[in-house]
Amino acid sequence: MDRNEIINWLRETNDQRLEQLWRQADDTRRRAVGDEVHLRGLIEISNVCARSCLYCGLRAPNAKIERYRLSDEEILDCAAHAVQLGYGTVVMQSGEDYGVQTDRLARLIHQIKSDTPLAVTLSLGERPDRDLLAWRQAGADRYLLRFETSNPKLYKIIHPDLNNRPSDRIAILRRLDQLGYEVGSGVMVGIPGQSYDDLADDIVMFRELRLHMIGVGPWLPHPDTPLAQMASQLRLPPDRQVPNDEITTYKAVALARLACPWANIPSTTALATVNQANGRELGLVRGANVVMPNLTPLRYRPLYEIYPAKACLQESPDDFHLRLRSRIHDIGRTVGAGRGDSKRQTNASSARQAETGG
Ligand code: 5AD
């Protein structure tokens, strides 16, 4: 699949043709990663953020939200809950919060890794090399960092530098790979100013980076962010602008699957937010194989408002889990057992295998 084919699919409006895309993506998903849907328990450990991304409700200048950091005990309770629900992974996510100290998090990772069989995924922003190394050495398995858009001009607009240090997420992703993490990235679909060519380049970039994990969701305007206010100025003419809608997001999920058959691809909360009735299921039958149920204590959930009206704001993990299980079975799939590691080897495991001649 080359860039032109990707562009044609992104622009496709014929339902019958699109059925072919969904079928191809679903067939590829089944052949490459099987029928298991892996569940990753999400723990939103802090909503403090040093950055000022124009799209995100957690941006530092947003004084309207109350900020929180979970205690060690709260985080460990969430991890225990993940084990109890049978999940193989916890994802610790936060704003880019330098108050989440390197050593403290390393100790927590080490404790979770010694006390439980969980894989640990981190999603903590653009931290310096030494942090990424310390957490890897403490036992962290995976790292998520979306590059948001591969168009450098658009990225610069929506993601201002911090302390005049240029932000190079692609370089960090390559570094994470060298450190032996499973590496995840992704983009938002329909950022004002994002063209069809840009989104096709994003998908080509997924393949180039050989990502283990790919997350895509629609950009959802948050009223307390500059991007929501500037959208009409940034938006391209309708024949070039990617819409931030449900169908275009399914196309991006399906194309990500075709570009990276081996990747773990979540059906994202943003998708479940634009179609509360069955967005999550439709993602799963159009290329996705992962769901990330939220384990954050309910009282903190409204404070982690990346975008408004996030799905499942007030649903308890146990209720959500029961409903999710039955929905996964309803679409003929099974709930994944074990950690659900990527089928693509990490650099660490290929190095180990080389050593042992395996
Ligand atoms: N709409 C949709 N997704 C968003 N994200 C941040 N803000 C928004 C928004 N307004 C996504 C970004 C980020 C991830 C954690 O959430 O892609 O990497």
CSV table of C-alpha atoms and ligand atoms in Angstrom, one decimal:
chain,number,residue,atom,x,y,z
A,1,MET,CA,0.0,0.0,0.0
A,2,ASP,CA,1.6,3.3,-1.1
A,3,ARG,CA,0.9,6.8,-0.1
A,4,ASN,CA,-1.5,7.4,-3.0
A,5,GLU,CA,-3.6,4.4,-2.1
A,6,ILE,CA,-3.7,5.6,1.4
A,7,ILE,CA,-4.9,9.1,0.3
A,8,ASN,CA,-7.5,7.5,-1.9
A,9,TRP,CA,-8.9,5.5,0.9
A,10,LEU,CA,-8.9,8.5,3.2
A,11,ARG,CA,-11.0,10.4,0.6
A,12,GLU,CA,-13.3,7.4,-0.2
A,13,THR,CA,-17.0,8.1,0.4
A,14,ASN,CA,-18.6,5.1,-1.3
A,15,ASP,CA,-20.0,2.8,1.4
A,16,GLN,CA,-19.6,-0.4,-0.6
A,17,ARG,CA,-15.9,0.4,-1.3
A,18,LEU,CA,-15.4,1.2,2.3
A,19,GLU,CA,-16.8,-2.2,3.2
A,20,GLN,CA,-13.8,-3.6,1.4
A,21,LEU,CA,-11.5,-1.5,3.5
A,22,TRP,CA,-13.1,-2.7,6.7
A,23,ARG,CA,-13.0,-6.3,5.5
A,24,GLN,CA,-9.3,-6.1,4.6
A,25,ALA,CA,-8.4,-4.5,7.9
A,26,ASP,CA,-10.4,-7.1,9.9
A,27,ASP,CA,-8.9,-10.0,7.9
A,28,THR,CA,-5.4,-8.6,8.4
A,29,ARG,CA,-6.0,-8.1,12.1
A,30,ARG,CA,-7.2,-11.7,12.5
A,31,ARG,CA,-4.3,-13.2,10.6
A,32,ALA,CA,-1.6,-11.1,12.3
A,33,VAL,CA,-2.8,-10.7,15.9
A,34,GLY,CA,-5.8,-13.1,16.2
A,35,ASP,CA,-9.2,-12.8,17.8
A,36,GLU,CA,-8.1,-11.8,21.3
A,37,VAL,CA,-8.9,-8.3,22.5
A,38,HIS,CA,-6.3,-7.3,25.0
A,39,LEU,CA,-7.4,-5.1,27.9
A,40,ARG,CA,-5.0,-2.5,29.4
A,41,GLY,CA,-6.0,-0.9,32.7
A,42,LEU,CA,-5.5,2.8,32.5
A,43,ILE,CA,-4.3,4.7,35.6
A,44,GLU,CA,-4.3,8.5,35.2
A,45,ILE,CA,-1.6,9.1,37.8
A,46,SER,CA,-1.5,12.9,37.5
A,47,ASN,CA,-3.2,15.7,35.6
A,48,VAL,CA,-0.4,18.2,36.2
A,49,CYS,CA,1.3,19.3,33.0
A,50,ALA,CA,4.2,21.6,32.2
A,51,ARG,CA,3.3,22.0,28.5
A,52,SER,CA,0.9,24.3,26.7
A,53,CYS,CA,-0.3,22.1,23.8
A,54,LEU,CA,-3.0,24.1,22.0
A,55,TYR,CA,-5.4,21.1,21.8
A,56,CYS,CA,-5.3,19.6,25.3
A,57,GLY,CA,-7.5,20.5,28.3
A,58,LEU,CA,-4.7,19.6,30.7
A,59,ARG,CA,-2.4,22.3,29.3
A,60,ALA,CA,-0.6,24.3,32.0
A,61,PRO,CA,-2.3,27.6,31.3
A,62,ASN,CA,-5.8,26.1,31.9
A,63,ALA,CA,-6.5,27.4,35.4
A,64,LYS,CA,-10.0,26.1,35.4
A,65,ILE,CA,-9.1,22.5,36.4
A,66,GLU,CA,-8.1,21.4,39.8
A,67,ARG,CA,-4.8,19.5,39.7
A,68,TYR,CA,-4.1,16.1,41.4
A,69,ARG,CA,-1.4,13.5,41.8
A,70,LEU,CA,-2.3,10.0,42.9
A,71,SER,CA,-0.4,8.7,46.0
A,72,ASP,CA,1.7,5.5,45.8
A,73,GLU,CA,-1.0,3.7,47.6
A,74,GLU,CA,-3.7,4.8,45.2
A,75,ILE,CA,-1.6,3.7,42.2
A,76,LEU,CA,-0.8,0.3,43.8
A,77,ASP,CA,-4.5,-0.2,44.6
A,78,CYS,CA,-5.3,0.4,40.9
A,79,ALA,CA,-2.7,-2.1,39.9
A,80,ALA,CA,-4.2,-4.7,42.3
A,81,HIS,CA,-7.6,-4.0,40.8
A,82,ALA,CA,-6.1,-4.7,37.3
A,83,VAL,CA,-4.9,-8.1,38.4
A,84,GLN,CA,-8.2,-8.8,40.1
A,85,LEU,CA,-10.1,-8.1,36.8
A,86,GLY,CA,-7.7,-10.4,34.9
A,87,TYR,CA,-5.9,-7.6,32.9
A,88,GLY,CA,-2.3,-8.3,31.7
A,89,THR,CA,-1.1,-4.6,31.6
A,90,VAL,CA,-1.4,-1.4,33.4
A,91,VAL,CA,-0.8,1.9,31.6
A,92,MET,CA,0.3,4.8,33.8
A,93,GLN,CA,-0.5,8.0,32.1
A,94,SER,CA,-0.1,11.7,33.2
A,95,GLY,CA,0.5,15.2,31.9
A,96,GLU,CA,4.2,16.0,31.4
A,97,ASP,CA,4.6,16.3,35.2
A,98,TYR,CA,8.1,16.7,36.5
A,99,GLY,CA,6.6,16.4,40.0
A,100,VAL,CA,6.3,12.7,39.2
A,101,GLN,CA,9.9,12.2,40.1
A,102,THR,CA,12.2,9.8,38.4
A,103,ASP,CA,13.1,7.7,41.5
A,104,ARG,CA,9.6,7.6,42.9
A,105,LEU,CA,8.2,6.2,39.7
A,106,ALA,CA,11.1,3.8,39.3
A,107,ARG,CA,10.3,2.4,42.8
A,108,LEU,CA,6.6,2.1,41.9
A,109,ILE,CA,7.4,0.3,38.6
A,110,HIS,CA,9.7,-2.1,40.4
A,111,GLN,CA,7.1,-2.8,43.1
A,112,ILE,CA,4.4,-3.5,40.5
A,113,LYS,CA,6.8,-5.7,38.5
A,114,SER,CA,7.8,-7.7,41.6
A,115,ASP,CA,4.4,-8.1,43.2
A,116,THR,CA,2.3,-8.8,40.0
A,117,PRO,CA,2.6,-10.4,36.6
A,118,LEU,CA,1.5,-7.2,35.0
A,119,ALA,CA,3.3,-5.6,32.0
A,120,VAL,CA,3.8,-1.9,32.7
A,121,THR,CA,3.2,0.8,30.1
A,122,LEU,CA,4.2,4.4,30.6
A,123,SER,CA,2.6,7.4,28.9
A,124,LEU,CA,4.2,10.4,30.6
A,125,GLY,CA,5.2,12.8,27.9
A,126,GLU,CA,8.6,13.9,26.6
A,127,ARG,CA,10.8,13.0,29.5
A,128,PRO,CA,14.7,13.2,29.3
A,129,ASP,CA,16.7,10.1,28.3
A,130,ARG,CA,17.9,9.4,31.9
A,131,ASP,CA,14.2,9.1,33.1
A,132,LEU,CA,13.3,6.7,30.2
A,133,LEU,CA,16.5,4.7,31.0
A,134,ALA,CA,15.8,4.6,34.8
A,135,TRP,CA,12.2,3.4,34.2
A,136,ARG,CA,13.2,0.8,31.7
A,137,GLN,CA,15.8,-0.5,34.2
A,138,ALA,CA,13.1,-0.6,36.9
A,139,GLY,CA,11.1,-2.9,34.7
A,140,ALA,CA,8.8,-0.8,32.5
A,141,ASP,CA,7.9,-2.7,29.3
A,142,ARG,CA,6.3,-0.2,27.0
A,143,TYR,CA,6.0,3.5,26.3
A,144,LEU,CA,3.3,5.5,24.5
A,145,LEU,CA,4.1,8.9,23.0
A,146,ARG,CA,1.9,10.1,20.1
A,147,PHE,CA,3.7,12.3,17.5
A,148,GLU,CA,0.2,13.9,16.9
A,149,THR,CA,1.0,14.9,13.3
A,150,SER,CA,4.0,14.3,11.0
A,151,ASN,CA,3.6,17.7,9.5
A,152,PRO,CA,6.4,19.7,11.2
A,153,LYS,CA,4.7,23.1,10.6
A,154,LEU,CA,1.4,22.0,12.0
A,155,TYR,CA,3.1,20.3,15.0
A,156,LYS,CA,5.0,23.5,15.8
A,157,ILE,CA,1.8,25.4,15.9
A,158,ILE,CA,-0.2,23.0,18.2
A,159,HIS,CA,2.8,21.9,20.4
A,160,PRO,CA,4.9,24.9,21.6
A,161,ASP,CA,8.4,24.1,22.8
A,162,LEU,CA,9.1,24.0,26.5
A,163,ASN,CA,11.9,26.2,27.7
A,164,ASN,CA,13.1,26.8,24.1
A,165,ARG,CA,14.1,23.1,23.7
A,166,PRO,CA,12.8,21.9,20.4
A,167,SER,CA,10.3,19.0,20.7
A,168,ASP,CA,11.4,16.0,18.7
A,169,ARG,CA,9.1,13.2,19.5
A,170,ILE,CA,10.3,11.1,16.5
A,171,ALA,CA,13.8,11.1,18.0
A,172,ILE,CA,12.4,10.1,21.4
A,173,LEU,CA,10.5,7.2,19.8
A,174,ARG,CA,13.7,5.9,18.2
A,175,ARG,CA,15.4,6.2,21.5
A,176,LEU,CA,12.7,4.3,23.3
A,177,ASP,CA,13.1,1.5,20.7
A,178,GLN,CA,16.9,1.4,21.4
A,179,LEU,CA,16.2,1.1,25.1
A,180,GLY,CA,14.2,-2.0,24.5
A,181,TYR,CA,10.7,-0.7,25.1
A,182,GLU,CA,7.8,-1.7,23.1
A,183,VAL,CA,7.0,1.6,21.4
A,184,GLY,CA,3.6,3.1,20.8
A,185,SER,CA,2.6,6.3,19.0
A,186,GLY,CA,-0.2,7.8,17.1
A,187,VAL,CA,-2.0,10.9,15.9
A,188,MET,CA,-5.2,12.9,16.2
A,189,VAL,CA,-7.5,12.7,13.2
A,190,GLY,CA,-9.0,16.0,11.9
A,191,ILE,CA,-6.6,18.6,13.6
A,192,PRO,CA,-7.5,22.0,12.0
A,193,GLY,CA,-4.9,22.5,9.3
A,194,GLN,CA,-4.3,18.7,8.8
A,195,SER,CA,-4.6,17.8,5.1
A,196,TYR,CA,-5.3,14.3,3.6
A,197,ASP,CA,-1.7,14.3,2.5
A,198,ASP,CA,-0.5,14.9,6.1
A,199,LEU,CA,-2.6,12.0,7.5
A,200,ALA,CA,-1.4,9.7,4.8
A,201,ASP,CA,2.2,10.7,5.7
A,202,ASP,CA,1.4,9.9,9.4
A,203,ILE,CA,0.4,6.4,8.4
A,204,VAL,CA,3.5,5.9,6.3
A,205,MET,CA,5.5,7.1,9.4
A,206,PHE,CA,3.8,4.4,11.5
A,207,ARG,CA,5.2,1.8,9.2
A,208,GLU,CA,8.7,3.5,9.0
A,209,LEU,CA,8.9,3.5,12.8
A,210,ARG,CA,7.8,-0.1,13.0
A,211,LEU,CA,5.6,0.8,15.9
A,212,HIS,CA,4.5,-1.9,18.3
A,213,MET,CA,1.4,0.1,19.3
A,214,ILE,CA,-0.7,2.7,17.4
A,215,GLY,CA,-3.4,4.8,18.9
A,216,VAL,CA,-5.5,7.2,16.8
A,217,GLY,CA,-8.6,9.2,17.7
A,218,PRO,CA,-10.5,12.2,16.4
A,219,TRP,CA,-9.4,15.6,17.6
A,220,LEU,CA,-12.2,16.8,19.9
A,221,PRO,CA,-12.4,20.5,20.5
A,222,HIS,CA,-12.0,21.5,24.2
A,223,PRO,CA,-13.6,24.9,24.8
A,224,ASP,CA,-10.9,26.0,27.2
A,225,THR,CA,-8.1,25.5,24.6
A,226,PRO,CA,-6.8,27.9,22.0
A,227,LEU,CA,-7.1,25.3,19.2
A,228,ALA,CA,-10.9,25.2,19.7
A,229,GLN,CA,-11.0,28.9,19.4
A,230,MET,CA,-8.7,29.2,16.4
A,231,ALA,CA,-10.1,26.2,14.5
A,232,SER,CA,-11.9,28.3,11.8
A,233,GLN,CA,-8.7,30.2,11.0
A,234,LEU,CA,-6.5,27.1,10.8
A,235,ARG,CA,-9.0,24.9,8.9
A,236,LEU,CA,-8.0,24.2,5.2
A,237,PRO,CA,-10.5,24.4,2.4
A,238,PRO,CA,-13.0,21.4,2.7
A,239,ASP,CA,-11.4,19.5,-0.2
A,240,ARG,CA,-8.1,19.4,1.7
A,241,GLN,CA,-9.0,19.4,5.4
A,242,VAL,CA,-9.3,16.0,7.2
A,243,PRO,CA,-12.6,16.0,9.1
A,244,ASN,CA,-12.4,15.1,12.8
A,245,ASP,CA,-15.3,12.7,12.4
A,246,GLU,CA,-16.1,9.1,13.2
A,247,ILE,CA,-15.8,7.6,9.7
A,248,THR,CA,-12.4,9.2,9.0
A,249,THR,CA,-11.1,7.8,12.3
A,250,TYR,CA,-12.2,4.3,11.3
A,251,LYS,CA,-10.4,4.8,8.0
A,252,ALA,CA,-7.2,5.7,9.9
A,253,VAL,CA,-7.5,2.7,12.3
A,254,ALA,CA,-8.1,0.4,9.3
A,255,LEU,CA,-5.1,1.8,7.3
A,256,ALA,CA,-2.9,1.7,10.4
A,257,ARG,CA,-3.7,-2.1,10.6
A,258,LEU,CA,-2.9,-2.6,6.9
A,259,ALA,CA,0.4,-0.6,7.3
A,260,CYS,CA,1.4,-2.4,10.5
A,261,PRO,CA,-0.3,-5.8,10.6
A,262,TRP,CA,1.6,-6.9,13.8
A,263,ALA,CA,0.8,-3.8,15.9
A,264,ASN,CA,-1.5,-3.6,18.9
A,265,ILE,CA,-4.1,-1.0,18.1
A,266,PRO,CA,-6.6,0.2,20.6
A,267,SER,CA,-10.1,1.2,19.9
A,268,THR,CA,-9.7,4.5,21.7
A,269,THR,CA,-11.8,6.3,24.3
A,270,ALA,CA,-12.0,9.3,21.9
A,271,LEU,CA,-13.8,7.0,19.4
A,272,ALA,CA,-16.1,5.7,22.1
A,273,THR,CA,-16.8,9.4,22.9
A,274,VAL,CA,-17.9,10.4,19.4
A,275,ASN,CA,-20.1,7.3,19.1
A,276,GLN,CA,-21.2,6.3,22.6
A,277,ALA,CA,-23.5,3.6,21.4
A,278,ASN,CA,-21.0,1.4,19.5
A,279,GLY,CA,-17.8,3.4,18.5
A,280,ARG,CA,-15.7,1.0,20.6
A,281,GLU,CA,-17.1,-2.1,18.8
A,282,LEU,CA,-16.8,-0.6,15.4
A,283,GLY,CA,-13.1,0.2,16.0
A,284,LEU,CA,-12.6,-3.5,17.0
A,285,VAL,CA,-14.1,-4.8,13.8
A,286,ARG,CA,-12.2,-2.3,11.6
A,287,GLY,CA,-8.7,-3.1,12.6
A,288,ALA,CA,-8.3,-2.6,16.4
A,289,ASN,CA,-7.5,-5.4,18.9
A,290,VAL,CA,-7.0,-3.5,22.2
A,291,VAL,CA,-9.3,-1.7,24.7
A,292,MET,CA,-8.0,0.5,27.6
A,293,PRO,CA,-10.5,0.4,30.4
A,294,ASN,CA,-10.1,3.2,32.9
A,295,LEU,CA,-9.1,2.2,36.4
A,296,THR,CA,-8.6,5.7,37.8
A,297,PRO,CA,-10.5,6.3,41.0
A,298,LEU,CA,-13.9,7.8,40.0
A,299,ARG,CA,-13.4,11.1,42.0
A,300,TYR,CA,-10.4,12.0,39.8
A,301,ARG,CA,-11.9,11.2,36.5
A,302,PRO,CA,-13.6,14.5,35.8
A,303,LEU,CA,-10.3,16.2,36.4
A,304,TYR,CA,-8.5,14.3,33.6
A,305,GLU,CA,-10.4,16.2,30.9
A,306,ILE,CA,-8.1,16.0,27.9
A,307,TYR,CA,-11.3,16.7,25.8
A,308,PRO,CA,-14.8,17.3,27.0
A,309,ALA,CA,-17.4,14.6,27.7
A,310,LYS,CA,-14.9,11.7,27.7
A,311,ALA,CA,-16.8,8.4,27.6
A,312,CYS,CA,-17.2,6.4,30.9
A,313,LEU,CA,-16.5,9.3,33.1
A,314,GLN,CA,-18.6,7.8,36.0
A,315,GLU,CA,-18.6,4.1,35.3
A,316,SER,CA,-17.0,1.9,37.9
A,317,PRO,CA,-14.2,-0.4,36.6
A,318,ASP,CA,-16.3,-3.5,37.7
A,319,ASP,CA,-19.4,-2.5,35.8
A,320,PHE,CA,-17.5,-1.4,32.8
A,321,HIS,CA,-15.6,-4.7,32.8
A,322,LEU,CA,-18.8,-6.8,32.8
A,323,ARG,CA,-20.3,-4.8,30.0
A,324,LEU,CA,-17.1,-4.8,27.9
A,325,ARG,CA,-16.7,-8.6,28.3
A,326,SER,CA,-20.1,-9.3,26.9
A,327,ARG,CA,-19.7,-6.8,24.1
A,328,ILE,CA,-16.4,-8.4,23.1
A,329,HIS,CA,-18.1,-11.8,23.0
A,330,ASP,CA,-21.1,-10.3,21.0
A,331,ILE,CA,-18.8,-9.5,18.2
A,332,GLY,CA,-17.3,-13.0,18.1
A,333,ARG,CA,-14.0,-12.2,19.9
A,334,THR,CA,-12.4,-13.3,23.1
A,335,VAL,CA,-10.8,-11.4,26.0
A,336,GLY,CA,-7.1,-11.7,25.8
A,337,ALA,CA,-5.2,-13.7,28.4
A,338,GLY,CA,-1.7,-12.8,29.5
A,339,ARG,CA,0.2,-9.6,28.8
A,340,GLY,CA,-0.7,-9.3,25.1
A,341,ASP,CA,2.9,-8.4,24.1
A,342,SER,CA,3.5,-7.2,20.6
A,343,LYS,CA,4.2,-9.8,17.9
A,344,ARG,CA,7.0,-7.6,16.7
A,345,GLN,CA,10.1,-8.2,18.8
A,346,THR,CA,11.6,-5.4,20.9
A,347,ASN,CA,15.2,-4.6,20.4
A,348,ALA,CA,15.9,-6.1,23.8
A,349,SER,CA,14.3,-9.4,23.0
A,350,SER,CA,16.0,-9.7,19.6
A,351,ALA,CA,19.3,-8.9,21.3
A,352,ARG,CA,18.6,-11.6,23.9
A,353,GLN,CA,17.7,-14.1,21.2
A,354,ALA,CA,20.8,-13.3,19.3
A,355,GLU,CA,22.9,-14.0,22.4
A,356,THR,CA,21.3,-17.3,23.1
A,357,GLY,CA,21.2,-18.3,19.4
A,358,GLY,CA,17.5,-18.5,19.6
B,1,5AD,N1,-9.0,15.7,21.4
B,1,5AD,C1,-8.6,14.4,21.1
B,1,5AD,N2,-7.4,13.9,21.5
B,1,5AD,C2,-6.7,14.7,22.3
B,1,5AD,N3,-5.5,14.4,22.9
B,1,5AD,C3,-5.1,15.5,23.6
B,1,5AD,N4,-6.1,16.5,23.5
B,1,5AD,C4,-7.0,16.0,22.7
B,1,5AD,C5,-8.2,16.5,22.1
B,1,5AD,N5,-8.6,17.8,22.4
B,1,5AD,C6,-4.8,13.2,22.7
B,1,5AD,C7,-3.4,13.4,22.2
B,1,5AD,C8,-2.5,12.9,23.3
B,1,5AD,C9,-3.3,11.9,24.0
B,1,5AD,C10,-3.0,11.5,25.4
B,1,5AD,O1,-4.6,12.5,24.0
B,1,5AD,O2,-3.1,12.7,21.0
B,1,5AD,O3,-1.3,12.4,22.9
